[in-house]
Amino acid sequence: MKSYQKLTTTQPAACQVEEEGAAPVPSGHGRLAPWWVGTGLLVAAVLLSTITVWVLRQVSGGWLGPTPPPKCLLVPESRRFDCYPERHVVVTQELCESRGCCFIQSPPPAEGKQGVPWCFYPPDFPSYTLESLNQTALGMVGLLVRREKAYYPRDIEKLRLDVEFETDTRLHIKITDAANPRYEVPLDVPRVMKRAENPIYSLNFSWDPFGVLLQRKATGTVLLNTTVAPLIFADQFLQISTSLPSKFLYGLGEHRGSLLHSLDWNTLTLWARDVSPTESFNLYGAHPFYLLMEEGGNAHGVFLLNSNAMEVALQPAPALTWRTIGGVLDFYIFLGPDPNMVIQQYQQVIGFPAMPPIWALGFHLCRWGYGSSNETWQTVRAMRNYQIPQDAQWNDIDYMDGYRDFTLDSEKFASLPSLVEDLHKHGQRYVMILDPGISSTSPHGSYWPFDEGLRRGLFLNTTQGQPLIGQVWPGFTAFADFSNPDTHQWWLENLQHFHAHVPFDGLWIDMNEPSNFMDGSEDGCPPGELDSPPYTPAVLGDSLSAKTVCASAKQKVSVHYNLHNLYGLMEAKATASALVKIRGKRPFLISRSTFPSQGRYSGHWLGDNRSQWKDMYYSIPGLLSFSLFGIPLVGADICGFSGSTSEELCTRWMQLGAFYPFARNHNTQNEKAQDPAAFSPAARTAMKDVLLTRYSLLPFLYTLFHRAHLQGDTVARPLFFEFPLDKATWELDRQFLWGQSLLITPVLEPGVDSVTGYVPQGTWYDFYTGSSVNSSGEMLRMSAPLEHLNLHIREGSILPTQKPGTTTEVTRGNPLRLIVALSSHATAWGDLFWDDGESLDTFEKGNYSYVVFNVTQNIFTSTVLHASTEATKATIGTLSIFGVQKPPSKVLLNGQEKPFSYLDNQVLTVSDLGMSLSQAFSLQWL
C-alpha cells in the first residue's frame, strides 16, 4: 500500500484527465511535489521527531510510552489526521492501535482547544484503489475497491465514482455505493447536457491509494488533494480529507465566531439545533459549503451536498476533513476565480434567492411580551408620533391562545384584526410567528389543526407508526412532516382560515430545527443505530436527539436521521407557497433553521442573541456568512433579544442594524422596552436619523436585491470580495460593504467617540457631506460621536437614493436623488431596478424598469434599458456629484442651462431636475 502523498514523477500509478475528452493517460506530475516535500526533509523530520519525542520522554518521566514506529514519526504534527475522533473517549495506545493507527501523545492543549490528535493515520493505512476509469459524455465513471476493512461497521467494499465537467468553472464529483442505492438529498440541482469545453481546472487521480488532485490551470495551485488521508465509506461513517492551498477559509455554517475560521485544530459541527448563539456550538442551520482565498487573490468554493449530521475538522497543515454519518459524498467545486463569482456559481447549483417585496427592506419592530394587541398598537402609535420609519409590526407567540398555532388569545389580543386594518391603512404590514409543533392535548374536535393533521397522517411518526409526541411552548406537541406534499395543503388550509380573521402579510417560522424541550420524545428514543449511531459527530448534547426529535422518527421521504437538517427548508417551501396562494404577492418569510437553497424561499435572522457588545460584533460575520450561503435577506435582533440593553448599546446597534439587509429590533419578555420610541430624545433622534438614512438608500438596496435574485450577487459583502488582491481585507469582519459601493464602519465598543476602520486603496467620499478621503489602503481613525455612523461611497459609483419617508410606500412617492462619486479619472457608473415592489415575477414578466447611469468627460447620462409604467410615477429631482475638481461655469440639462451649487469640498449639486425616471437625459458641466 502506497503512502498518502502528492504525486511525484517517480509514481506512475496516476491518471491525468485531459479535459478535452481524450482518454485518461498514465502520468506523473513534477509540480505535484511530495506531501512532505522531498526525501531529505523526510529524513530530517524523522530525526527531529525522534529527538523531540526522546527529549519529551526524559522531561515527562516516560509518560509518553514506548517509541512509536518510524513511519509514525514521519508525520508532522500539523498533518496528523485524526483516526479516533470520538469525543468523551480517553484514547489509549491499545484503542488506537486496534484501528491500525499511530499513537503519539502530545502535551495537552489549552483549555477549550482540541490540540494535535494522539491517534492518527500512518502513511500506509489501507484505503480504496481506483480499479477502473472510463469516459462518459459528461466526464467519467470509475470503480473504487477497498481490499481491507476499515474500523466502522458495514464498510462498503465497492464505490462508484462519477465525475462531470459541468461548466468551465464547475466540477461535480460524486462517490456512492456501487451496488446499492443510498439516501441522497432531495434538492433540485441543474443537469448539464454537455461537457465543459475549456475548463479552468485540471483533474488528476491517484490510483492506489485512490485520491483526487484538482489544480487551477492558470496558477498550478492545488485546490484539492485527497491523498493526504484514507477515504472511509461505511454505512454510517463517511470521511474524506484534503489539503488546502491556504489558511483563509470561510463558510461552513451555522456557527458563531469570526468570519475567517481558525484552522488551529478546530471542528465545526453541522446539525440543526435550538440554542442561543454561542461560540463552538452547532447552531440553527447547516451549510456544508466553504469559500477559500488562495495566495495571489484567486478564490474557490466547495459544496458537499449532504444533509446528514456532519462535522468538518480543520487543521493547520492546512487541511480539512469532512465526516458525515449518512448519504453520499456529492461534491461541487466552484473555480471562481474571484470570490463574487464563486458565490454566483454556488447559487447556480442551489438556486438564486427570491426577490423580496420592497416593504421587507423597511424597518421591522417586534417583541415577545407586548402582552396585548392594544399594547402592540401603542408602540406603533408612538413610532408614528415621533415620525420614526417603520414598515412592519410583528407579534411573538403571546398573541396565541395557549401558544397554539392558528389561534388568537380572544381576551388580550381581541383587537388584533383592527390593529392589522390600521397598519394597512397607514401603508404598514403585519407579521406573526408560527411554530411547527402542533398542540396534541386539546379535547378531540376542539383544535382542527391537530385533529385534521392526525386524520390525514401528516405528523412525524415513531418507529411504531404513532405520532411522535414532544414538548414545545403549548405543552405536548406533534410535529408536522413537511416532507409530505399533503402537509403543504393542510398548512395552507390552516393559514387560509387564520388569514380570513387576521390578514397577516408575512410569516416568521421559528423553532424549526425542529426544537423540542425534551430529548427525542415523551418516551425517549428506541434503541438502534439511527438514534445511537456507531459514530456521533460533536453535537451539542452529545446525542442526535438532544433537544430535538428522535433520529429514527419516520417521515414521508425518509427517516429524520437523514432529513433533520432539511426541516426548516421544507417548512419554508410550504410556507412561501401558502403565502403566494393566499396573498397573490411576493412572500415575506423569515426562518430560523436553514439549509442550502433556503434563499429561494425565505430570509433568516441570527437567532436569540443577547444585549451585549460582543453580540453586536458577532452579527457582522453572521450576516456576511449568510451572504456566502445565498441567503441575502439576513439580520440579527437589533439591540439584542435576551438581557437588558443600554441606551448607548441600543443606539450603536440601531446604527449598525439599519444596514442589516433585514432590519428588525426584537426583544424578549420581562425586559424593558427597546423600541426607538422608548429612549431619550437624543437617542431617539439618532435612531430616527439612521433609519431615515436607510430609507433614503432603499432604491440602491432594492437594486442590490434584484442583482442577487438575477445572478447571485451578494448584498452585504465582505471587503475582500471587492479587494481580493489586498490581503489586509481577508480578515476584516468589523466592517462591510453594501454591494460594491457603500462602506459601513460601525462603532462596536462602549464609551468611544471615534472608530478605526480599514479604508481600501482609492478615493472614498463621506456619504453625508461628499468630502473625499484618499487612502493608500490603511487603517484610519474616524470621528464617531454617538449620533453618527460612518458611511463612505467608493469612487466610480453612482448611488440611487430617495427622499425618505416613514414607510417604504411613502418613500417611493418621493423624488430620487442620484449621488455620483467620481473616480480619479472623473468617471462613474450605477444602475437602478424599479417595479411596483410586490407583484410576483416582475422581472420574468417584463413588468419593470432598468436604468443605467454613467459619467464620462463631465457628462452624466441616464439610459433607460427597459421601461414600465411604474417608472413614469417616479421623478429624479436632484443630482449630487462628488469630486468635481473645479467650479463649473455652467450646467446644461439636455442642452438647457440649469442653476447649480458648488461647495469648497468639490460637491456639485443640481436640484429641481423634474425628470421622469422613464426618460433618458444627460447633464453636462462646463
Tab-separated table of N, CA and C in Angstrom, residues 566-696:
chain	number	residue	atom	x	y	z
A	566	LEU	N	-32.905	19.370	6.991
A	566	LEU	CA	-33.768	19.923	5.949
A	566	LEU	C	-35.108	20.413	6.485
A	567	TYR	N	-35.349	20.241	7.781
A	567	TYR	CA	-36.689	20.511	8.309
A	567	TYR	C	-37.103	21.971	8.081
A	568	GLY	N	-36.219	22.904	8.402
A	568	GLY	CA	-36.539	24.318	8.224
A	568	GLY	C	-36.741	24.687	6.765
A	569	LEU	N	-35.933	24.104	5.887
A	569	LEU	CA	-36.079	24.358	4.446
A	569	LEU	C	-37.428	23.858	3.943
A	570	MET	N	-37.798	22.651	4.351
A	570	MET	CA	-39.060	22.082	3.878
A	570	MET	C	-40.256	22.873	4.413
A	571	GLU	N	-40.173	23.356	5.663
A	571	GLU	CA	-41.253	24.192	6.186
A	571	GLU	C	-41.306	25.518	5.434
A	572	ALA	N	-40.155	26.071	5.099
A	572	ALA	CA	-40.114	27.342	4.365
A	572	ALA	C	-40.750	27.201	2.981
A	573	LYS	N	-40.483	26.091	2.306
A	573	LYS	CA	-41.100	25.866	0.983
A	573	LYS	C	-42.622	25.835	1.101
A	574	ALA	N	-43.121	25.118	2.100
A	574	ALA	CA	-44.566	25.014	2.288
A	574	ALA	C	-45.166	26.378	2.625
A	575	THR	N	-44.460	27.148	3.456
A	575	THR	CA	-44.993	28.428	3.926
A	575	THR	C	-44.952	29.475	2.827
A	576	ALA	N	-43.859	29.543	2.072
A	576	ALA	CA	-43.766	30.507	0.971
A	576	ALA	C	-44.841	30.227	-0.067
A	577	SER	N	-45.055	28.952	-0.379
A	577	SER	CA	-46.089	28.574	-1.341
A	577	SER	C	-47.473	28.996	-0.844
A	578	ALA	N	-47.727	28.790	0.440
A	578	ALA	CA	-49.030	29.163	1.007
A	578	ALA	C	-49.232	30.675	0.949
A	579	LEU	N	-48.193	31.444	1.259
A	579	LEU	CA	-48.308	32.906	1.223
A	579	LEU	C	-48.642	33.401	-0.185
A	580	VAL	N	-48.023	32.794	-1.181
A	580	VAL	CA	-48.306	33.188	-2.566
A	580	VAL	C	-49.776	32.907	-2.896
A	581	LYS	N	-50.260	31.748	-2.485
A	581	LYS	CA	-51.646	31.375	-2.801
A	581	LYS	C	-52.644	32.242	-2.041
A	582	ILE	N	-52.300	32.648	-0.836
A	582	ILE	CA	-53.224	33.441	-0.024
A	582	ILE	C	-53.232	34.902	-0.455
A	583	ARG	N	-52.057	35.479	-0.708
A	583	ARG	CA	-51.962	36.927	-0.945
A	583	ARG	C	-51.765	37.286	-2.412
A	584	GLY	N	-51.272	36.342	-3.223
A	584	GLY	CA	-51.046	36.636	-4.632
A	584	GLY	C	-49.923	37.628	-4.876
A	585	LYS	N	-49.054	37.779	-3.880
A	585	LYS	CA	-47.927	38.702	-3.987
A	585	LYS	C	-46.652	38.001	-3.526
A	586	ARG	N	-45.525	38.692	-3.693
A	586	ARG	CA	-44.266	38.103	-3.241
A	586	ARG	C	-44.342	37.742	-1.761
A	587	PRO	N	-43.938	36.551	-1.404
A	587	PRO	CA	-43.992	36.164	0.014
A	587	PRO	C	-42.860	36.805	0.811
A	588	PHE	N	-43.167	37.163	2.057
A	588	PHE	CA	-42.126	37.569	3.011
A	588	PHE	C	-42.104	36.544	4.127
A	589	LEU	N	-40.935	35.974	4.340
A	589	LEU	CA	-40.804	34.847	5.248
A	589	LEU	C	-39.408	34.879	5.868
A	590	ILE	N	-39.341	34.741	7.185
A	590	ILE	CA	-38.066	34.680	7.901
A	590	ILE	C	-38.040	33.367	8.680
A	591	SER	N	-36.967	32.595	8.504
A	591	SER	CA	-36.852	31.272	9.125
A	591	SER	C	-35.618	31.211	10.017
A	592	ARG	N	-35.734	30.434	11.096
A	592	ARG	CA	-34.564	30.264	11.966
A	592	ARG	C	-33.640	29.157	11.456
A	593	SER	N	-34.192	28.008	11.118
A	593	SER	CA	-33.353	26.922	10.618
A	593	SER	C	-33.259	27.021	9.096
A	594	THR	N	-32.070	26.775	8.572
A	594	THR	CA	-31.827	26.949	7.137
A	594	THR	C	-30.915	25.859	6.601
A	595	PHE	N	-30.965	25.702	5.267
A	595	PHE	CA	-30.143	24.723	4.550
A	595	PHE	C	-29.912	25.304	3.154
A	596	PRO	N	-28.875	24.854	2.438
A	596	PRO	CA	-28.658	25.373	1.086
A	596	PRO	C	-29.914	25.349	0.216
A	597	SER	N	-30.143	26.442	-0.473
A	597	SER	CA	-31.312	26.773	-1.314
A	597	SER	C	-32.395	27.502	-0.534
A	598	GLN	N	-32.191	27.732	0.771
A	598	GLN	CA	-33.190	28.412	1.604
A	598	GLN	C	-33.529	29.803	1.067
A	599	GLY	N	-32.535	30.473	0.484
A	599	GLY	CA	-32.753	31.826	-0.019
A	599	GLY	C	-33.840	31.909	-1.076
A	600	ARG	N	-34.156	30.814	-1.717
A	600	ARG	CA	-35.249	30.801	-2.705
A	600	ARG	C	-36.597	31.014	-2.048
A	601	TYR	N	-36.687	30.763	-0.736
A	601	TYR	CA	-37.981	30.779	-0.056
A	601	TYR	C	-38.054	31.755	1.110
A	602	SER	N	-36.937	32.009	1.759
A	602	SER	CA	-37.011	32.809	2.986
A	602	SER	C	-35.730	33.571	3.234
A	603	GLY	N	-35.831	34.503	4.180
A	603	GLY	CA	-34.660	35.107	4.792
A	603	GLY	C	-34.366	34.407	6.109
A	604	HIS	N	-33.479	35.010	6.887
A	604	HIS	CA	-33.033	34.377	8.128
A	604	HIS	C	-32.661	35.468	9.126
A	605	TRP	N	-32.974	35.214	10.400
A	605	TRP	CA	-32.363	36.072	11.424
A	605	TRP	C	-31.457	35.202	12.265
A	606	LEU	N	-30.491	35.822	12.919
A	606	LEU	CA	-29.391	35.075	13.514
A	606	LEU	C	-29.707	34.502	14.892
A	607	GLY	N	-30.994	34.528	15.278
A	607	GLY	CA	-31.397	33.785	16.458
A	607	GLY	C	-31.385	34.602	17.742
A	608	ASP	N	-31.457	33.888	18.850
A	608	ASP	CA	-31.704	34.506	20.160
A	608	ASP	C	-30.414	35.047	20.768
A	609	ASN	N	-29.964	36.168	20.224
A	609	ASN	CA	-28.736	36.786	20.726
A	609	ASN	C	-28.988	37.503	22.052
A	610	ARG	N	-27.941	38.141	22.561
A	610	ARG	CA	-28.026	38.803	23.862
A	610	ARG	C	-27.711	40.290	23.697
A	611	SER	N	-28.172	41.076	24.627
A	611	SER	CA	-27.925	42.525	24.591
A	611	SER	C	-26.528	42.814	25.140
A	612	GLN	N	-25.531	42.428	24.374
A	612	GLN	CA	-24.134	42.624	24.763
A	612	GLN	C	-23.350	43.136	23.560
A	613	TRP	N	-22.282	43.885	23.849
A	613	TRP	CA	-21.479	44.460	22.777
A	613	TRP	C	-20.880	43.390	21.881
A	614	LYS	N	-20.448	42.272	22.465
A	614	LYS	CA	-19.819	41.243	21.626
A	614	LYS	C	-20.839	40.601	20.681
A	615	ASP	N	-22.104	40.543	21.126
A	615	ASP	CA	-23.140	40.005	20.247
A	615	ASP	C	-23.357	40.919	19.044
A	616	MET	N	-23.249	42.214	19.270
A	616	MET	CA	-23.380	43.149	18.160
A	616	MET	C	-22.249	42.907	17.151
A	617	TYR	N	-21.021	42.745	17.633
A	617	TYR	CA	-19.911	42.441	16.711
A	617	TYR	C	-20.166	41.140	15.954
A	618	TYR	N	-20.537	40.085	16.681
A	618	TYR	CA	-20.683	38.773	16.034
A	618	TYR	C	-21.768	38.773	14.955
A	619	SER	N	-22.676	39.746	15.016
A	619	SER	CA	-23.714	39.798	13.984
A	619	SER	C	-23.123	40.083	12.606
A	620	ILE	N	-21.983	40.766	12.552
A	620	ILE	CA	-21.405	41.103	11.240
A	620	ILE	C	-20.866	39.858	10.540
A	621	PRO	N	-19.973	39.074	11.165
A	621	PRO	CA	-19.599	37.821	10.485
A	621	PRO	C	-20.785	36.908	10.247
A	622	GLY	N	-21.814	36.984	11.097
A	622	GLY	CA	-23.012	36.173	10.882
A	622	GLY	C	-23.720	36.539	9.597
A	623	LEU	N	-23.969	37.834	9.397
A	623	LEU	CA	-24.705	38.215	8.182
A	623	LEU	C	-23.832	38.038	6.942
A	624	LEU	N	-22.517	38.232	7.063
A	624	LEU	CA	-21.643	38.024	5.901
A	624	LEU	C	-21.565	36.546	5.531
A	625	SER	N	-21.572	35.664	6.517
A	625	SER	CA	-21.573	34.230	6.215
A	625	SER	C	-22.836	33.832	5.459
A	626	PHE	N	-23.986	34.369	5.871
A	626	PHE	CA	-25.216	34.023	5.165
A	626	PHE	C	-25.277	34.649	3.776
A	627	SER	N	-24.537	35.721	3.553
A	627	SER	CA	-24.380	36.215	2.186
A	627	SER	C	-23.679	35.168	1.339
A	628	LEU	N	-22.663	34.507	1.911
A	628	LEU	CA	-21.973	33.434	1.201
A	628	LEU	C	-22.913	32.262	0.933
A	629	PHE	N	-23.871	32.037	1.829
A	629	PHE	CA	-24.753	30.875	1.729
A	629	PHE	C	-25.950	31.114	0.803
A	630	GLY	N	-26.002	32.280	0.158
A	630	GLY	CA	-27.103	32.544	-0.765
A	630	GLY	C	-28.395	32.942	-0.087
A	631	ILE	N	-28.278	33.515	1.132
A	631	ILE	CA	-29.455	33.998	1.869
A	631	ILE	C	-29.196	35.461	2.195
A	632	PRO	N	-29.412	36.350	1.219
A	632	PRO	CA	-29.033	37.759	1.440
A	632	PRO	C	-29.945	38.511	2.403
A	633	LEU	N	-31.196	38.057	2.572
A	633	LEU	CA	-32.134	38.747	3.459
A	633	LEU	C	-31.888	38.252	4.881
A	634	VAL	N	-30.933	38.888	5.566
A	634	VAL	CA	-30.468	38.379	6.855
A	634	VAL	C	-30.147	39.544	7.780
A	635	GLY	N	-30.369	39.313	9.067
A	635	GLY	CA	-30.023	40.296	10.082
A	635	GLY	C	-30.089	39.662	11.454
A	636	ALA	N	-29.626	40.406	12.448
A	636	ALA	CA	-29.699	39.955	13.832
A	636	ALA	C	-30.738	40.783	14.569
A	637	ASP	N	-31.179	40.309	15.737
A	637	ASP	CA	-32.097	41.088	16.565
A	637	ASP	C	-31.376	42.345	17.039
A	638	ILE	N	-31.809	43.495	16.522
A	638	ILE	CA	-31.166	44.765	16.839
A	638	ILE	C	-31.394	45.095	18.313
A	639	CYS	N	-30.339	45.474	18.999
A	639	CYS	CA	-30.288	45.786	20.431
A	639	CYS	C	-30.259	44.530	21.296
A	640	GLY	N	-30.321	43.353	20.677
A	640	GLY	CA	-30.227	42.104	21.423
A	640	GLY	C	-31.580	41.599	21.860
A	641	PHE	N	-31.749	40.272	21.862
A	641	PHE	CA	-33.027	39.653	22.234
A	641	PHE	C	-33.131	39.477	23.745
A	642	SER	N	-32.189	38.761	24.342
A	642	SER	CA	-32.274	38.484	25.774
A	642	SER	C	-31.374	39.446	26.546
A	643	GLY	N	-31.680	39.599	27.826
A	643	GLY	CA	-30.941	40.563	28.626
A	643	GLY	C	-31.475	41.965	28.391
A	644	SER	N	-30.925	42.899	29.146
A	644	SER	CA	-31.403	44.274	29.091
A	644	SER	C	-30.369	45.151	28.400
A	645	THR	N	-30.802	45.885	27.388
A	645	THR	CA	-29.888	46.738	26.653
A	645	THR	C	-29.655	48.039	27.403
A	646	SER	N	-28.658	48.787	26.960
A	646	SER	CA	-28.440	50.143	27.463
A	646	SER	C	-28.737	51.120	26.335
A	647	GLU	N	-28.914	52.382	26.687
A	647	GLU	CA	-29.214	53.369	25.654
A	647	GLU	C	-28.067	53.491	24.666
A	648	GLU	N	-26.838	53.473	25.161
A	648	GLU	CA	-25.688	53.592	24.266
A	648	GLU	C	-25.592	52.379	23.344
A	649	LEU	N	-25.709	51.175	23.932
A	649	LEU	CA	-25.624	49.958	23.118
A	649	LEU	C	-26.716	49.945	22.065
A	650	CYS	N	-27.935	50.290	22.458
A	650	CYS	CA	-29.051	50.221	21.509
A	650	CYS	C	-28.910	51.274	20.411
A	651	THR	N	-28.373	52.451	20.759
A	651	THR	CA	-28.158	53.477	19.736
A	651	THR	C	-27.136	52.999	18.717
A	652	ARG	N	-26.010	52.480	19.204
A	652	ARG	CA	-24.982	51.971	18.283
A	652	ARG	C	-25.510	50.788	17.475
A	653	TRP	N	-26.320	49.951	18.115
A	653	TRP	CA	-26.826	48.757	17.413
A	653	TRP	C	-27.877	49.142	16.377
A	654	MET	N	-28.682	50.160	16.689
A	654	MET	CA	-29.622	50.634	15.677
A	654	MET	C	-28.873	51.197	14.460
A	655	GLN	N	-27.719	51.820	14.703
A	655	GLN	CA	-26.928	52.345	13.582
A	655	GLN	C	-26.401	51.203	12.720
A	656	LEU	N	-25.856	50.178	13.358
A	656	LEU	CA	-25.404	49.001	12.608
A	656	LEU	C	-26.595	48.288	11.969
A	657	GLY	N	-27.658	48.070	12.758
A	657	GLY	CA	-28.807	47.301	12.287
A	657	GLY	C	-29.543	47.967	11.141
A	658	ALA	N	-29.442	49.283	11.045
A	658	ALA	CA	-30.053	49.984	9.913
A	658	ALA	C	-29.405	49.560	8.605
A	659	PHE	N	-28.264	48.874	8.700
A	659	PHE	CA	-27.583	48.388	7.493
A	659	PHE	C	-27.516	46.865	7.433
A	660	TYR	N	-28.265	46.187	8.305
A	660	TYR	CA	-28.548	44.783	8.043
A	660	TYR	C	-29.485	44.740	6.836
A	661	PRO	N	-29.298	43.829	5.912
A	661	PRO	CA	-30.288	43.717	4.823
A	661	PRO	C	-31.706	43.533	5.351
A	662	PHE	N	-31.858	42.722	6.412
A	662	PHE	CA	-33.137	42.573	7.104
A	662	PHE	C	-32.990	43.251	8.468
A	663	ALA	N	-33.746	44.318	8.698
A	663	ALA	CA	-33.546	45.155	9.885
A	663	ALA	C	-34.749	45.042	10.814
A	664	ARG	N	-34.556	44.315	11.928
A	664	ARG	CA	-35.634	44.147	12.914
A	664	ARG	C	-35.084	44.317	14.324
A	665	ASN	N	-35.741	45.147	15.095
A	665	ASN	CA	-35.469	45.275	16.528
A	665	ASN	C	-36.421	44.326	17.242
A	666	HIS	N	-35.844	43.415	18.048
A	666	HIS	CA	-36.660	42.397	18.719
A	666	HIS	C	-36.142	42.187	20.129
A	667	ASN	N	-37.061	41.913	21.036
A	667	ASN	CA	-36.768	41.924	22.461
A	667	ASN	C	-37.541	40.798	23.130
A	668	THR	N	-37.010	40.291	24.231
A	668	THR	CA	-37.695	39.232	24.962
A	668	THR	C	-38.670	39.820	25.989
A	669	GLN	N	-39.432	38.926	26.615
A	669	GLN	CA	-40.385	39.358	27.634
A	669	GLN	C	-39.654	39.701	28.936
A	670	ASN	N	-40.320	40.453	29.755
A	670	ASN	CA	-39.819	40.814	31.088
A	670	ASN	C	-38.545	41.640	31.071
A	671	GLU	N	-38.262	42.294	29.960
A	671	GLU	CA	-37.166	43.265	29.891
A	671	GLU	C	-37.774	44.610	29.497
A	672	LYS	N	-37.045	45.680	29.777
A	672	LYS	CA	-37.576	46.997	29.426
A	672	LYS	C	-37.655	47.141	27.910
A	673	ALA	N	-38.571	47.967	27.470
A	673	ALA	CA	-38.768	48.175	26.033
A	673	ALA	C	-37.498	48.724	25.397
A	674	GLN	N	-37.255	48.330	24.130
A	674	GLN	CA	-36.072	48.830	23.425
A	674	GLN	C	-36.412	49.330	22.023
A	675	ASP	N	-37.703	49.581	21.771
A	675	ASP	CA	-38.049	50.206	20.500
A	675	ASP	C	-37.564	51.653	20.539
A	676	PRO	N	-37.308	52.280	19.385
A	676	PRO	CA	-36.736	53.626	19.377
A	676	PRO	C	-37.534	54.650	20.188
A	677	ALA	N	-38.859	54.497	20.236
A	677	ALA	CA	-39.685	55.474	20.950
A	677	ALA	C	-39.504	55.408	22.461
A	678	ALA	N	-38.843	54.349	22.963
A	678	ALA	CA	-38.719	54.152	24.411
A	678	ALA	C	-37.546	54.909	25.027
A	679	PHE	N	-36.721	55.555	24.196
A	679	PHE	CA	-35.478	56.154	24.701
A	679	PHE	C	-35.570	57.676	24.813
A	680	SER	N	-34.492	58.256	25.319
A	680	SER	CA	-34.407	59.707	25.498
A	680	SER	C	-34.500	60.412	24.145
A	681	PRO	N	-34.842	61.703	24.152
A	681	PRO	CA	-34.932	62.424	22.872
A	681	PRO	C	-33.651	62.343	22.044
A	682	ALA	N	-32.484	62.414	22.687
A	682	ALA	CA	-31.226	62.380	21.927
A	682	ALA	C	-31.037	61.018	21.259
A	683	ALA	N	-31.237	59.938	22.006
A	683	ALA	CA	-31.079	58.594	21.436
A	683	ALA	C	-32.140	58.329	20.377
A	684	ARG	N	-33.367	58.744	20.684
A	684	ARG	CA	-34.470	58.544	19.744
A	684	ARG	C	-34.189	59.257	18.414
A	685	THR	N	-33.640	60.443	18.499
A	685	THR	CA	-33.322	61.195	17.285
A	685	THR	C	-32.217	60.519	16.496
A	686	ALA	N	-31.200	60.015	17.193
A	686	ALA	CA	-30.106	59.314	16.496
A	686	ALA	C	-30.629	58.076	15.779
A	687	MET	N	-31.534	57.344	16.436
A	687	MET	CA	-32.117	56.140	15.827
A	687	MET	C	-32.984	56.510	14.627
A	688	LYS	N	-33.785	57.555	14.799
A	688	LYS	CA	-34.635	58.007	13.698
A	688	LYS	C	-33.783	58.433	12.508
A	689	ASP	N	-32.730	59.171	12.763
A	689	ASP	CA	-31.886	59.678	11.676
A	689	ASP	C	-31.255	58.545	10.875
A	690	VAL	N	-30.781	57.515	11.569
A	690	VAL	CA	-30.107	56.438	10.828
A	690	VAL	C	-31.131	55.608	10.057
A	691	LEU	N	-32.357	55.495	10.581
A	691	LEU	CA	-33.402	54.809	9.811
A	691	LEU	C	-33.801	55.623	8.582
A	692	LEU	N	-33.839	56.936	8.723
A	692	LEU	CA	-34.115	57.774	7.549
A	692	LEU	C	-33.003	57.614	6.505
A	693	THR	N	-31.775	57.459	6.982
A	693	THR	CA	-30.664	57.209	6.045
A	693	THR	C	-30.883	55.892	5.312
A	694	ARG	N	-31.283	54.861	6.043
A	694	ARG	CA	-31.572	53.575	5.395
A	694	ARG	C	-32.670	53.747	4.348
A	695	TYR	N	-33.750	54.407	4.734
A	695	TYR	CA	-34.876	54.574	3.811
A	695	TYR	C	-34.473	55.391	2.582
A	696	SER	N	-33.544	56.336	2.759
A	696	SER	CA	-33.080	57.100	1.595
A	696	SER	C	-32.329	56.209	0.619
